[in-house]
Short mmCIF file of C-alpha atoms in Angstrom, two decimals:
data_model
loop_
_atom_site.label_atom_id
_atom_site.label_comp_id
_atom_site.label_asym_id
_atom_site.label_seq_id
_atom_site.Cartn_x
_atom_site.Cartn_y
_atom_site.Cartn_z
CA LYS A 1 142.67 134.44 78.95
CA HIS A 2 144.02 130.76 79.12
CA GLY A 3 146.25 130.01 76.05
CA ASP A 4 146.98 133.73 75.11
CA ILE A 5 150.52 134.72 74.48
CA VAL A 6 151.69 137.53 76.64
CA VAL A 7 154.78 139.67 75.82
CA VAL A 8 156.61 140.61 78.99
CA ARG A 9 159.16 143.43 78.56
CA HIS A 10 161.91 144.71 80.83
CA GLY A 11 160.25 146.36 83.95
CA ASP A 12 156.96 144.61 83.31
CA SER A 13 155.17 142.53 85.91
CA LEU A 14 153.68 139.24 84.66
CA PRO A 15 149.87 139.33 84.45
CA VAL A 16 149.44 135.58 84.37
CA ASP A 17 150.90 132.26 85.40
CA GLY A 18 152.22 130.44 82.36
CA GLU A 19 155.05 128.78 80.47
CA VAL A 20 157.78 130.70 78.68
CA VAL A 21 157.50 129.95 74.93
CA SER A 22 160.41 132.23 73.78
CA GLY A 23 162.89 134.72 75.14
CA GLU A 24 165.15 134.89 78.17
CA ALA A 25 164.87 137.16 81.25
CA TRP A 26 165.69 137.53 84.87
CA LEU A 27 162.59 137.63 87.03
CA ASP A 28 162.14 138.94 90.58
CA GLU A 29 160.17 136.35 92.26
CA SER A 30 160.57 137.69 95.69
CA MET A 31 156.85 138.63 96.05
CA LEU A 32 156.15 134.89 95.83
CA THR A 33 159.16 133.04 97.06
CA GLY A 34 161.00 135.38 99.18
CA GLU A 35 164.20 134.95 97.08
CA SER A 36 165.80 138.29 96.85
CA ARG A 37 167.86 137.43 93.70
CA PRO A 38 166.40 137.46 90.26
CA VAL A 39 165.87 134.05 88.78
CA ALA A 40 166.78 133.19 85.14
CA LYS A 41 163.95 132.02 82.85
CA ARG A 42 163.88 130.65 79.35
CA ALA A 43 161.67 128.68 77.02
CA GLY A 44 159.90 125.90 78.91
CA ASP A 45 160.15 127.43 82.37
CA LYS A 46 157.12 128.09 84.54
CA VAL A 47 156.49 131.75 85.45
CA TYR A 48 154.11 133.32 87.78
CA ALA A 49 151.94 136.41 87.97
CA ALA A 50 153.01 139.37 89.94
CA THR A 51 156.74 138.57 89.31
CA ARG A 52 158.75 141.42 87.79
CA ASN A 53 160.98 141.17 84.69
CA GLN A 54 164.26 142.67 85.67
CA ASP A 55 166.07 142.17 82.46
CA GLY A 56 165.29 140.58 79.09
CA MET A 57 161.96 139.96 77.26
CA LEU A 58 159.67 136.83 77.34
CA LYS A 59 156.72 135.56 75.47
CA VAL A 60 154.56 133.69 77.95
CA ARG A 61 151.63 131.21 77.23
CA ALA A 62 148.91 132.01 79.80
CA GLN A 63 147.94 128.99 81.90
CA SER A 64 146.34 130.57 84.92
CA VAL A 65 144.80 134.03 84.93
CA GLY A 66 143.11 136.25 87.63
CA SER A 67 141.78 134.32 90.57
CA GLU A 68 143.36 131.17 89.32
CA THR A 69 147.10 132.43 89.70
CA GLN A 70 149.49 131.22 92.47
CA LEU A 71 149.42 134.83 94.01
CA ALA A 72 145.58 134.74 94.23
CA GLU A 73 145.74 131.35 95.96
CA ILE A 74 148.26 132.84 98.45
CA VAL A 75 146.02 135.84 99.09
CA ARG A 76 143.11 133.53 99.70
CA MET A 77 145.02 131.32 102.13
CA VAL A 78 146.29 134.39 104.20
CA ALA A 79 142.75 135.81 104.33
CA ALA A 80 141.37 132.46 105.38
CA ALA A 81 143.95 132.14 108.08
CA GLN A 82 143.22 135.68 109.40
CA GLY A 83 139.61 135.04 109.36
CA SER A 84 139.56 131.91 111.34
CA LYS A 85 139.79 131.87 115.10
CA ALA A 86 142.40 130.16 117.15
CA PRO A 87 141.08 128.15 120.21
CA ILE A 88 142.49 130.74 122.61
CA GLN A 89 140.42 133.46 120.60
CA ARG A 90 137.26 131.34 120.99
CA LEU A 91 138.07 130.98 124.86
CA ALA A 92 138.60 134.70 125.25
CA ASP A 93 135.27 135.35 123.36
CA ARG A 94 133.42 133.02 125.75
CA ILE A 95 134.91 134.53 128.78
CA SER A 96 134.18 138.07 127.55
CA ALA A 97 130.56 137.09 126.92
CA VAL A 98 130.09 136.45 130.63
CA PHE A 99 132.57 138.80 132.15
CA VAL A 100 131.37 142.06 130.43
CA PRO A 101 127.82 141.75 131.54
CA ALA A 102 128.95 140.80 135.05
CA VAL A 103 131.14 143.75 135.38
CA THR A 104 128.72 146.11 134.00
CA ALA A 105 126.20 144.86 136.60
CA LEU A 106 128.90 145.30 139.35
CA ALA A 107 129.56 148.94 138.23
CA LEU A 108 125.89 149.73 138.24
CA LEU A 109 125.53 148.22 141.70
CA THR A 110 128.58 150.10 142.88
CA PHE A 111 127.22 153.33 141.53
CA ALA A 112 123.84 152.77 143.32
CA LEU A 113 125.31 151.72 146.63
CA SER A 114 127.99 154.34 146.61
CA GLY A 115 125.45 157.05 145.86
CA TRP A 116 123.06 155.84 148.55
CA LEU A 117 125.80 155.27 151.25
CA PHE A 118 127.97 158.41 150.71
CA GLY A 119 125.22 160.74 149.31
CA SER A 120 127.37 161.96 146.56
CA TRP A 121 126.49 160.97 143.10
CA THR A 122 129.72 162.41 141.71
CA THR A 123 131.68 160.10 144.06
CA ALA A 124 129.45 157.15 143.10
CA LEU A 125 130.23 157.85 139.47
CA ILE A 126 133.98 157.89 140.10
CA HIS A 127 133.62 154.54 141.96
CA ALA A 128 131.61 152.95 139.19
CA VAL A 129 134.05 154.08 136.54
CA ALA A 130 136.99 152.84 138.71
CA VAL A 131 135.28 149.32 138.75
CA LEU A 132 134.95 149.37 134.98
CA VAL A 133 138.57 150.41 134.51
CA ILE A 134 140.08 147.90 136.88
CA ALA A 135 137.94 144.93 135.49
CA CYS A 136 138.09 145.93 131.89
CA PRO A 137 138.58 142.80 129.63
CA CYS A 138 139.38 144.91 126.72
CA ALA A 139 142.99 143.96 126.70
CA LEU A 140 142.11 140.34 126.50
CA GLY A 141 139.54 141.00 123.79
CA LEU A 142 141.76 143.04 121.69
CA ALA A 143 145.08 141.41 122.33
CA THR A 144 144.17 137.91 121.33
CA PRO A 145 142.99 138.47 117.74
CA THR A 146 145.64 141.28 117.40
CA ALA A 147 148.33 138.83 118.32
CA VAL A 148 147.01 136.12 115.86
CA MET A 149 146.75 138.52 112.97
CA VAL A 150 150.22 139.85 113.50
CA GLY A 151 151.48 136.29 113.57
CA VAL A 152 149.77 135.41 110.33
CA GLY A 153 150.99 138.55 108.68
CA ASN A 154 154.61 138.05 109.88
CA GLY A 155 154.46 134.52 108.63
CA ALA A 156 153.24 135.43 105.19
CA ARG A 157 156.01 138.10 104.95
CA ARG A 158 158.42 135.25 105.56
CA GLY A 159 156.85 132.84 103.15
CA ILE A 160 155.08 130.82 105.89
CA LEU A 161 151.39 130.42 105.29
CA PHE A 162 148.99 129.13 107.94
CA ARG A 163 145.94 127.24 106.87
CA ASN A 164 144.01 128.55 109.83
CA ALA A 165 144.64 130.37 113.14
CA ALA A 166 144.70 127.05 115.21
CA ALA A 167 147.83 125.97 113.12
CA LEU A 168 149.46 129.22 114.25
CA GLU A 169 148.69 128.50 117.85
CA GLN A 170 150.16 124.95 117.65
CA ALA A 171 153.27 126.15 115.89
#
């Protein structure tokens, strides 16, 4: 909890955000900062949860724990960005809401007319399925949110956090 002193030995990951009260160590902060080289920490320095002690020992006074840590904030921001919809996604949703019922109706009409005109319901079914396959908006409905999620995920891996999906589209 806040104010507790935590001993962080070689190989341990820090469980809290806090301030070093004693000791010296080299911490791997790559999970938070993307910096691949360990960073030296000593008394008075700020340290963050989920960083890993590569060498040395520290005593850390806890300042933020659990959902209050920097890592938790980053996780919340990434989740919020992935959960929001970019304007292009909203447009795709609106188009799909009209397009899907229209294509379904066209396929049913094709089935009925083809069966009536050609007298073969097997041929009619093939024609109806062809209409569905050709007009399928699945690519639009799946590709747009997938592209946004991949963009947000790639940005997070590179240390770039998007507040929402619209910011990704504008970037």
